[in-house]
Amino acid sequence: MSPLRLRISSIFSVSRVMAEELGSSASATAAPASQSSNPGASSWAKTRSLWPSVLRWIPTSTDHIIAAEKRLLSIVKTPYVQEKVNIGSGPPGSKVRWFRSSSNEERFINTVTFDSKEGAPTLVMVHGYGASQGFFFRNFDALAAKFKVIAIDQLGWGGSSRPDFTCKSTEETEAWFIDSFEEWRKAKNLDNFILLGHSFGGYVAAKYALKHPEHVQHLILVGSAGFSSEADSKSEWLTKFRATWKGAIMNHLWESNFTPQKLVRGLGPWGPDMVRRYTSARFGAYANGEMLNETESKLLTDYVYHTLAAKASGELCLKYIFSFGAFARMPLLQRASEWKVPTTFIYGVQDWMNYKGAQEARKEMKVPCEIIRVPQGGHFVFIDNPVGFHSAVLYACRKFISSKPDSESLPEDLTLV
């Protein structure tokens, strides 16, 4: 999600990169939704859910996602509560229902809240594109020792409601995520929280903080997308690549919202094996840091498959938020001077997301801003090097968790740039 360094030589390599950073988007005609706006479709989904998984072309459902989430989070020792937070049928005062849905059906945000010490600052965690809150499974225990940790699945992702995605512009698409998050915040009665977003979740978190700065104490952007545009000189490679036949095909696929998720769905019962190969490679043989153990790999693979193969919804935002190459259509860099919330950027040293975009933004910001790089970590630095990532988060939040924040020194191995 962001200035994407596409290693394009085959559809599989594209799906690997996009699934890692941008996740994927899919066709609205894929798997029937368990929360359909069409009563007939809803009835069909209920009937379909009675079929044995082995008889379905796409063996998944919302229930499968929640069950896979519970299995993955069984690794976490800190007790937690999972809930579906009602955000209504659309933004208050709006004539749209989560964008042109014909249904008055109420929608929900899948939320997990971990036990914490009384008075601990609240940390809200927002996942990236193609991911869900379960991706933070290696971080919940360590962070819950210092914060009241709340993690969500954004609208249209993971175990949250998946309304039909009918946005037709960048503005509408941003509102889909920002407004639904604000309705979730109201429903949870939250205020003055620390907001952490990864990749595309960083983009959403930053846009939310620009619109509602009064609710956010501190912003933590982890490998955030959205700090570059095609106007950047660095995009010259993209112009040259588009002139090739491969580039023309890839650009067409991008604008058609063809993504790895569509490929996963198209493979039907062979989809889980494709996901297994990906997770085994990315977090195993080609891991930037600490490899997943056998149990973690198995549980994460199962979870990732069900979140990718479920009904296409929020993932279809891709072409409206980013142009081909994952350059933001409405770059955050252009609004850096409007920043009102102190911000910490965190990047893995091996992250293909360029931290220099954050450095450019910092020049325009009128609020405190730090950029931390974590060794032995790629774009999923919180999985690759959880210890280093936790150190970076605690340092970023020293004002809220330390009695002497000014005396706190940067943890060893981390770098300020």
Tab-separated table of C-alpha atoms in Angstrom:
chain	number	residue	atom	x	y	z
A	1	MET	CA	0.000	0.000	0.000
A	2	SER	CA	1.838	3.024	-1.016
A	3	PRO	CA	4.755	3.675	-3.314
A	4	LEU	CA	4.682	0.070	-4.301
A	5	ARG	CA	7.884	-1.492	-5.578
A	6	LEU	CA	6.197	-4.027	-7.850
A	7	ARG	CA	8.289	-7.035	-8.637
A	8	ILE	CA	6.203	-8.014	-11.613
A	9	SER	CA	7.129	-11.052	-13.563
A	10	SER	CA	4.024	-13.156	-13.134
A	11	ILE	CA	0.517	-13.037	-11.745
A	12	PHE	CA	1.724	-14.987	-8.723
A	13	SER	CA	4.491	-12.528	-7.910
A	14	VAL	CA	2.010	-9.665	-8.181
A	15	SER	CA	-0.436	-11.432	-5.894
A	16	ARG	CA	2.331	-12.066	-3.412
A	17	VAL	CA	3.386	-8.419	-3.186
A	18	MET	CA	-0.145	-7.035	-3.148
A	19	ALA	CA	-1.333	-9.570	-0.625
A	20	GLU	CA	1.577	-8.621	1.592
A	21	GLU	CA	1.159	-4.890	1.435
A	22	LEU	CA	-2.069	-4.052	-0.253
A	23	GLY	CA	-3.890	-7.264	0.406
A	24	SER	CA	-6.174	-7.602	-2.521
A	25	SER	CA	-9.504	-6.678	-3.828
A	26	ALA	CA	-12.029	-8.785	-5.510
A	27	SER	CA	-15.037	-9.054	-7.623
A	28	ALA	CA	-18.358	-8.336	-6.031
A	29	THR	CA	-19.690	-11.422	-7.724
A	30	ALA	CA	-17.470	-13.718	-5.692
A	31	ALA	CA	-18.613	-15.636	-2.607
A	32	PRO	CA	-22.159	-14.834	-1.396
A	33	ALA	CA	-22.104	-12.617	1.678
A	34	SER	CA	-23.209	-13.801	5.072
A	35	GLN	CA	-24.467	-10.236	5.614
A	36	SER	CA	-26.078	-9.511	2.286
A	37	SER	CA	-28.245	-6.456	1.677
A	38	ASN	CA	-30.529	-8.626	-0.453
A	39	PRO	CA	-33.019	-10.704	1.581
A	40	GLY	CA	-33.012	-13.422	-1.040
A	41	ALA	CA	-29.264	-13.509	-1.077
A	42	SER	CA	-29.248	-13.610	2.711
A	43	SER	CA	-31.554	-16.636	2.648
A	44	TRP	CA	-29.303	-18.273	0.083
A	45	ALA	CA	-26.274	-17.585	2.266
A	46	LYS	CA	-27.963	-19.213	5.258
A	47	THR	CA	-28.845	-22.270	3.212
A	48	ARG	CA	-25.357	-22.369	1.784
A	49	SER	CA	-23.832	-22.224	5.270
A	50	LEU	CA	-25.460	-25.579	5.983
A	51	TRP	CA	-23.487	-27.258	3.234
A	52	PRO	CA	-20.307	-29.045	4.271
A	53	SER	CA	-17.296	-26.857	3.476
A	54	VAL	CA	-15.827	-29.544	1.266
A	55	LEU	CA	-18.807	-29.201	-1.104
A	56	ARG	CA	-18.339	-25.449	-1.608
A	57	TRP	CA	-16.183	-23.938	-4.329
A	58	ILE	CA	-15.040	-21.283	-1.829
A	59	PRO	CA	-15.033	-23.020	1.570
A	60	THR	CA	-15.446	-19.979	3.821
A	61	SER	CA	-17.968	-17.703	5.547
A	62	THR	CA	-18.065	-15.017	8.236
A	63	ASP	CA	-18.442	-17.759	10.835
A	64	HIS	CA	-15.289	-19.387	9.472
A	65	ILE	CA	-13.427	-16.071	9.843
A	66	ILE	CA	-14.444	-15.623	13.485
A	67	ALA	CA	-13.605	-19.258	14.261
A	68	ALA	CA	-10.183	-18.897	12.588
A	69	GLU	CA	-9.619	-15.676	14.535
A	70	LYS	CA	-10.336	-17.448	17.822
A	71	ARG	CA	-7.925	-20.236	16.942
A	72	LEU	CA	-5.193	-17.729	16.048
A	73	LEU	CA	-5.752	-15.675	19.199
A	74	SER	CA	-5.576	-18.821	21.329
A	75	ILE	CA	-1.824	-18.183	21.152
A	76	VAL	CA	-2.334	-14.923	23.060
A	77	LYS	CA	-2.213	-15.305	26.847
A	78	THR	CA	-3.969	-12.042	27.759
A	79	PRO	CA	-7.745	-12.466	28.187
A	80	TYR	CA	-9.841	-10.559	25.682
A	81	VAL	CA	-13.428	-9.886	24.681
A	82	GLN	CA	-14.588	-10.186	21.081
A	83	GLU	CA	-17.660	-8.199	20.049
A	84	LYS	CA	-19.477	-6.936	16.995
A	85	VAL	CA	-19.931	-3.206	17.511
A	86	ASN	CA	-23.077	-1.845	15.831
A	87	ILE	CA	-22.346	1.175	13.627
A	88	GLY	CA	-25.846	1.468	12.185
A	89	SER	CA	-26.824	1.454	8.539
A	90	GLY	CA	-24.954	4.601	7.464
A	91	PRO	CA	-23.474	7.936	8.556
A	92	PRO	CA	-25.960	10.085	10.560
A	93	GLY	CA	-27.629	12.726	8.418
A	94	SER	CA	-26.482	11.058	5.232
A	95	LYS	CA	-28.783	9.887	2.475
A	96	VAL	CA	-26.488	6.946	1.804
A	97	ARG	CA	-26.309	3.661	3.684
A	98	TRP	CA	-22.623	2.758	3.703
A	99	PHE	CA	-22.693	4.013	0.201
A	100	ARG	CA	-25.749	3.410	-1.881
A	101	SER	CA	-26.709	0.118	-0.291
A	102	SER	CA	-30.423	-0.492	-0.767
A	103	SER	CA	-30.569	-2.086	2.666
A	104	ASN	CA	-31.353	-0.591	6.079
A	105	GLU	CA	-29.448	-3.479	7.592
A	106	GLU	CA	-27.242	-2.457	10.510
A	107	ARG	CA	-23.532	-3.030	10.117
A	108	PHE	CA	-20.922	-4.142	12.603
A	109	ILE	CA	-17.224	-3.700	13.275
A	110	ASN	CA	-15.498	-6.809	14.607
A	111	THR	CA	-13.579	-5.722	17.715
A	112	VAL	CA	-11.295	-7.362	20.252
A	113	THR	CA	-10.454	-5.660	23.560
A	114	PHE	CA	-7.735	-7.005	25.830
A	115	ASP	CA	-7.649	-6.901	29.608
A	116	SER	CA	-5.483	-4.111	30.971
A	117	LYS	CA	-4.511	-2.326	34.157
A	118	GLU	CA	-6.952	0.293	35.356
A	119	GLY	CA	-6.063	3.704	34.019
A	120	ALA	CA	-3.874	2.397	31.196
A	121	PRO	CA	-3.893	4.555	28.048
A	122	THR	CA	-6.025	3.243	25.202
A	123	LEU	CA	-4.262	2.007	22.064
A	124	VAL	CA	-6.481	1.380	19.022
A	125	MET	CA	-4.863	-0.781	16.321
A	126	VAL	CA	-5.965	-0.674	12.667
A	127	HIS	CA	-4.778	-3.320	10.193
A	128	GLY	CA	-3.568	-2.807	6.641
A	129	TYR	CA	-4.939	-3.736	3.236
A	130	GLY	CA	-5.575	-7.435	2.761
A	131	ALA	CA	-5.057	-8.043	6.480
A	132	SER	CA	-7.239	-8.066	9.594
A	133	GLN	CA	-6.699	-7.405	13.293
A	134	GLY	CA	-5.442	-10.956	13.885
A	135	PHE	CA	-2.187	-10.030	12.134
A	136	PHE	CA	-1.172	-8.359	15.416
A	137	PHE	CA	-1.316	-11.682	17.278
A	138	ARG	CA	2.393	-11.495	18.188
A	139	ASN	CA	1.942	-8.064	19.753
A	140	PHE	CA	-1.150	-8.204	21.918
A	141	ASP	CA	0.450	-9.671	25.063
A	142	ALA	CA	3.370	-7.230	25.192
A	143	LEU	CA	1.274	-4.157	24.418
A	144	ALA	CA	-1.583	-5.137	26.737
A	145	ALA	CA	0.913	-4.977	29.628
A	146	LYS	CA	1.084	-1.191	29.090
A	147	PHE	CA	-2.104	-0.235	27.256
A	148	LYS	CA	-5.785	-0.966	26.981
A	149	VAL	CA	-5.440	-2.548	23.548
A	150	ILE	CA	-8.394	-2.510	21.155
A	151	ALA	CA	-8.008	-3.944	17.643
A	152	ILE	CA	-10.606	-3.775	14.895
A	153	ASP	CA	-11.412	-5.165	11.481
A	154	GLN	CA	-12.224	-2.217	9.249
A	155	LEU	CA	-15.631	-2.135	7.567
A	156	GLY	CA	-15.596	-4.628	4.721
A	157	TRP	CA	-12.671	-6.636	6.120
A	158	GLY	CA	-12.074	-9.625	8.366
A	159	GLY	CA	-15.013	-10.492	10.582
A	160	SER	CA	-16.723	-7.103	10.170
A	161	SER	CA	-19.782	-6.543	7.989
A	162	ARG	CA	-19.089	-6.646	4.282
A	163	PRO	CA	-21.604	-4.340	2.583
A	164	ASP	CA	-21.649	-4.142	-1.194
A	165	PHE	CA	-18.898	-1.706	-2.148
A	166	THR	CA	-20.425	0.925	-4.425
A	167	CYS	CA	-18.154	3.943	-3.875
A	168	LYS	CA	-17.323	5.720	-7.128
A	169	SER	CA	-14.682	8.239	-6.120
A	170	THR	CA	-11.670	8.728	-3.869
A	171	GLU	CA	-13.674	11.037	-1.601
A	172	GLU	CA	-16.474	8.519	-1.141
A	173	THR	CA	-14.019	5.717	-0.572
A	174	GLU	CA	-12.126	7.599	2.125
A	175	ALA	CA	-15.440	8.465	3.780
A	176	TRP	CA	-16.396	4.750	3.800
A	177	PHE	CA	-13.501	4.011	6.156
A	178	ILE	CA	-13.291	7.291	8.084
A	179	ASP	CA	-17.011	7.609	8.801
A	180	SER	CA	-17.428	3.961	9.758
A	181	PHE	CA	-14.470	4.266	12.144
A	182	GLU	CA	-16.005	7.394	13.696
A	183	GLU	CA	-19.330	5.614	14.209
A	184	TRP	CA	-17.412	2.773	15.847
A	185	ARG	CA	-15.636	5.267	18.126
A	186	LYS	CA	-18.970	6.777	19.175
A	187	ALA	CA	-20.454	3.351	19.841
A	188	LYS	CA	-17.450	2.467	22.019
A	189	ASN	CA	-17.583	5.894	23.713
A	190	LEU	CA	-13.857	6.404	23.195
A	191	ASP	CA	-11.934	9.640	23.440
A	192	ASN	CA	-8.300	10.641	23.804
A	193	PHE	CA	-6.797	7.431	22.480
A	194	ILE	CA	-3.548	6.532	20.753
A	195	LEU	CA	-4.243	5.468	17.179
A	196	LEU	CA	-1.935	3.000	15.425
A	197	GLY	CA	-2.381	2.097	11.779
A	198	HIS	CA	-0.370	-0.217	9.557
A	199	SER	CA	0.137	0.360	5.827
A	200	PHE	CA	-3.301	1.185	4.348
A	201	GLY	CA	-4.542	1.296	7.952
A	202	GLY	CA	-1.954	4.035	8.495
A	203	TYR	CA	-3.448	5.973	5.602
A	204	VAL	CA	-6.929	5.637	7.114
A	205	ALA	CA	-5.684	6.504	10.613
A	206	ALA	CA	-3.932	9.636	9.311
A	207	LYS	CA	-6.979	10.769	7.334
A	208	TYR	CA	-9.144	10.142	10.399
A	209	ALA	CA	-6.799	12.198	12.604
A	210	LEU	CA	-6.927	15.035	10.078
A	211	LYS	CA	-10.731	15.053	10.252
A	212	HIS	CA	-11.137	14.303	13.976
A	213	PRO	CA	-7.914	15.429	15.708
A	214	GLU	CA	-9.752	16.122	18.965
A	215	HIS	CA	-10.078	12.388	19.666
A	216	VAL	CA	-6.492	11.293	18.979
A	217	GLN	CA	-3.720	11.819	21.537
A	218	HIS	CA	-0.935	10.397	19.416
A	219	LEU	CA	-0.690	8.883	15.958
A	220	ILE	CA	1.563	5.898	15.197
A	221	LEU	CA	1.951	5.096	11.501
A	222	VAL	CA	3.623	1.759	10.800
A	223	GLY	CA	4.931	1.427	7.245
A	224	SER	CA	2.195	3.843	6.268
A	225	ALA	CA	0.863	4.125	2.735
A	226	GLY	CA	-0.099	7.355	1.048
A	227	PHE	CA	2.937	9.607	1.257
A	228	SER	CA	3.781	9.645	-2.432
A	229	SER	CA	1.994	10.272	-5.711
A	230	GLU	CA	2.619	9.760	-9.405
A	231	ALA	CA	3.753	13.366	-9.552
A	232	ASP	CA	6.886	12.360	-7.637
A	233	SER	CA	10.061	12.152	-9.678
A	234	LYS	CA	10.540	8.632	-8.299
A	235	SER	CA	7.564	7.473	-10.383
A	236	GLU	CA	9.499	7.789	-13.646
A	237	TRP	CA	10.113	4.031	-13.546
A	238	LEU	CA	6.351	3.536	-13.589
A	239	THR	CA	5.895	5.596	-16.732
A	240	LYS	CA	8.563	3.529	-18.467
A	241	PHE	CA	7.092	0.270	-17.221
A	242	ARG	CA	3.596	1.195	-18.428
A	243	ALA	CA	5.007	1.575	-21.929
A	244	THR	CA	5.861	-2.144	-21.965
A	245	TRP	CA	3.328	-4.850	-22.726
A	246	LYS	CA	3.651	-6.207	-19.206
A	247	GLY	CA	3.011	-2.752	-17.789
A	248	ALA	CA	-0.041	-2.242	-19.972
A	249	ILE	CA	-1.506	-5.556	-18.781
A	250	MET	CA	-0.750	-4.815	-15.144
A	251	ASN	CA	-2.230	-1.317	-15.369
A	252	HIS	CA	-5.394	-2.781	-16.905
A	253	LEU	CA	-5.647	-5.385	-14.156
A	254	TRP	CA	-5.186	-2.692	-11.508
A	255	GLU	CA	-7.896	-0.446	-12.925
A	256	SER	CA	-10.154	-3.495	-13.200
A	257	ASN	CA	-9.642	-4.180	-9.467
A	258	PHE	CA	-8.035	-7.527	-10.170
A	259	THR	CA	-6.108	-8.545	-7.077
A	260	PRO	CA	-4.750	-11.592	-5.250
A	261	GLN	CA	-8.038	-12.093	-3.440
A	262	LYS	CA	-9.802	-12.625	-6.734
A	263	LEU	CA	-7.156	-15.179	-7.586
A	264	VAL	CA	-7.638	-16.903	-4.217
A	265	ARG	CA	-11.390	-17.061	-4.810
A	266	GLY	CA	-10.960	-18.248	-8.374
A	267	LEU	CA	-8.848	-21.173	-7.209
A	268	GLY	CA	-11.750	-22.372	-5.052
A	269	PRO	CA	-10.747	-25.379	-2.957
A	270	TRP	CA	-7.129	-24.933	-4.084
A	271	GLY	CA	-7.038	-21.411	-2.622
A	272	PRO	CA	-5.926	-22.491	0.873
A	273	ASP	CA	-2.825	-24.139	-0.596
A	274	MET	CA	-1.869	-20.948	-2.425
A	275	VAL	CA	-2.204	-18.975	0.824
A	276	ARG	CA	-0.174	-21.600	2.679
A	277	ARG	CA	2.624	-21.267	0.127
A	278	TYR	CA	2.577	-17.503	0.523
A	279	THR	CA	2.624	-17.394	4.338
A	280	SER	CA	5.254	-20.169	4.486
A	281	ALA	CA	7.475	-18.159	2.169
A	282	ARG	CA	6.898	-14.639	3.499
A	283	PHE	CA	7.044	-15.507	7.200
A	284	GLY	CA	9.253	-18.568	6.845
A	285	ALA	CA	11.908	-19.111	4.187
A	286	TYR	CA	11.960	-15.423	3.182
A	287	ALA	CA	11.260	-13.900	6.582
A	288	ASN	CA	13.029	-10.615	7.311
A	289	GLY	CA	13.392	-11.497	10.976
A	290	GLU	CA	11.927	-14.029	13.384
A	291	MET	CA	10.259	-16.906	11.532
A	292	LEU	CA	6.849	-18.187	12.542
A	293	ASN	CA	6.871	-21.482	14.365
A	294	GLU	CA	4.831	-24.372	12.989
A	295	THR	CA	1.731	-23.621	15.090
A	296	GLU	CA	1.780	-19.901	14.286
A	297	SER	CA	2.217	-20.581	10.583
A	298	LYS	CA	-0.655	-23.049	10.465
A	299	LEU	CA	-3.072	-20.815	12.394
A	300	LEU	CA	-2.133	-17.647	10.491
A	301	THR	CA	-2.502	-19.420	7.139
A	302	ASP	CA	-5.974	-20.624	8.063
A	303	TYR	CA	-6.960	-17.135	9.225
A	304	VAL	CA	-5.523	-15.363	6.187
A	305	TYR	CA	-7.298	-17.696	3.783
A	306	HIS	CA	-10.744	-17.094	5.281
A	307	THR	CA	-10.282	-13.308	5.433
A	308	LEU	CA	-9.121	-13.184	1.799
A	309	ALA	CA	-11.662	-15.574	0.327
A	310	ALA	CA	-14.764	-14.048	1.932
A	311	LYS	CA	-17.093	-11.688	0.057
A	312	ALA	CA	-15.399	-8.737	-1.641
A	313	SER	CA	-16.218	-5.457	0.050
A	314	GLY	CA	-13.790	-2.909	1.523
A	315	GLU	CA	-10.937	-4.345	-0.533
A	316	LEU	CA	-12.489	-2.847	-3.671
A	317	CYS	CA	-11.237	0.539	-2.488
A	318	LEU	CA	-7.874	-0.135	-4.113
A	319	LYS	CA	-8.136	1.688	-7.432
A	320	TYR	CA	-9.932	4.660	-5.883
A	321	ILE	CA	-7.294	5.270	-3.196
A	322	PHE	CA	-4.200	4.369	-5.214
A	323	SER	CA	-3.209	4.526	-8.852
A	324	PHE	CA	-1.209	1.701	-10.398
A	325	GLY	CA	2.010	1.334	-8.449
A	326	ALA	CA	0.154	2.162	-5.217
A	327	PHE	CA	0.693	5.909	-5.522
A	328	ALA	CA	-1.930	7.769	-3.499
A	329	ARG	CA	-4.471	9.695	-5.525
A	330	MET	CA	-4.851	12.148	-2.617
A	331	PRO	CA	-1.397	11.976	-0.969
A	332	LEU	CA	-1.003	12.612	2.746
A	333	LEU	CA	2.141	14.588	2.000
A	334	GLN	CA	-0.018	17.336	0.503
A	335	ARG	CA	-1.777	17.785	3.852
A	336	ALA	CA	1.221	17.561	6.160
A	337	SER	CA	0.968	21.271	7.030
A	338	GLU	CA	-2.553	20.599	8.402
A	339	TRP	CA	-1.347	17.949	10.865
A	340	LYS	CA	-2.620	18.562	14.413
A	341	VAL	CA	-1.682	15.315	16.166
A	342	PRO	CA	1.859	14.420	17.345
A	343	THR	CA	3.040	11.524	15.181
A	344	THR	CA	5.535	8.680	15.239
A	345	PHE	CA	6.404	6.788	12.067
A	346	ILE	CA	7.745	3.235	12.445
A	347	TYR	CA	9.426	1.384	9.569
A	348	GLY	CA	11.217	-1.928	9.349
A	349	VAL	CA	14.699	-1.456	7.929
A	350	GLN	CA	13.818	-3.903	5.133
A	351	ASP	CA	10.392	-2.336	4.499
A	352	TRP	CA	9.891	-1.598	0.798
A	353	MET	CA	7.745	1.321	1.917
A	354	ASN	CA	10.022	4.329	1.620
A	355	TYR	CA	10.474	6.185	4.919
A	356	LYS	CA	11.731	9.236	3.028
A	357	GLY	CA	8.123	10.193	2.305
A	358	ALA	CA	7.666	10.575	6.056
A	359	GLN	CA	10.796	12.717	6.219
A	360	GLU	CA	9.358	15.010	3.553
A	361	ALA	CA	6.069	15.244	5.441
A	362	ARG	CA	7.846	16.074	8.700
A	363	LYS	CA	9.350	19.196	7.107
A	364	GLU	CA	5.825	20.579	6.701
A	365	MET	CA	4.386	19.460	10.044
A	366	LYS	CA	3.883	21.893	12.909
A	367	VAL	CA	3.566	19.146	15.527
A	368	PRO	CA	6.182	16.825	17.089
A	369	CYS	CA	7.161	14.048	14.702
A	370	GLU	CA	9.620	11.153	15.037
A	371	ILE	CA	10.643	8.492	12.542
A	372	ILE	CA	11.926	5.197	13.961
A	373	ARG	CA	13.487	2.367	11.982
A	374	VAL	CA	13.446	-1.163	13.404
A	375	PRO	CA	16.105	-3.717	12.365
A	376	GLN	CA	15.311	-7.212	11.088
A	377	GLY	CA	11.886	-6.170	9.946
A	378	GLY	CA	10.115	-5.708	6.642
A	379	HIS	CA	6.687	-4.283	5.935
A	380	PHE	CA	5.192	-6.572	8.583
A	381	VAL	CA	7.747	-5.425	11.149
A	382	PHE	CA	5.381	-6.322	14.015
A	383	ILE	CA	5.543	-9.972	12.910
A	384	ASP	CA	9.172	-9.999	11.730
A	385	ASN	CA	10.641	-8.385	14.850
A	386	PRO	CA	7.965	-8.112	17.542
A	387	VAL	CA	10.431	-7.222	20.311
A	388	GLY	CA	11.899	-4.348	18.305
A	389	PHE	CA	8.427	-3.208	17.269
A	390	HIS	CA	7.207	-3.188	20.884
A	391	SER	CA	10.242	-1.154	21.914
A	392	ALA	CA	9.460	1.379	19.195
A	393	VAL	CA	5.808	1.686	20.249
A	394	LEU	CA	6.699	2.087	23.922
A	395	TYR	CA	9.267	4.732	23.080
A	396	ALA	CA	6.727	6.562	20.896
A	397	CYS	CA	4.256	6.537	23.786
A	398	ARG	CA	6.695	7.340	26.604
A	399	LYS	CA	4.723	10.486	27.424
A	400	PHE	CA	1.723	8.338	28.324
A	401	ILE	CA	3.348	5.407	30.124
A	402	SER	CA	6.478	6.786	31.785
A	403	SER	CA	6.701	8.961	34.884
A	404	LYS	CA	9.862	10.561	33.435
A	405	PRO	CA	9.370	10.594	29.669
A	406	ASP	CA	12.123	13.143	29.042
A	407	SER	CA	14.707	10.813	30.554
A	408	GLU	CA	13.734	7.861	28.357
A	409	SER	CA	16.424	6.975	25.839
A	410	LEU	CA	15.926	5.319	22.469
A	411	PRO	CA	16.127	1.527	22.898
A	412	GLU	CA	19.227	-0.173	21.576
A	413	ASP	CA	19.152	-1.224	17.910
A	414	LEU	CA	16.396	1.270	17.010
A	415	THR	CA	17.335	4.248	14.848
A	416	LEU	CA	15.868	7.745	14.681
A	417	VAL	CA	16.076	9.269	11.198
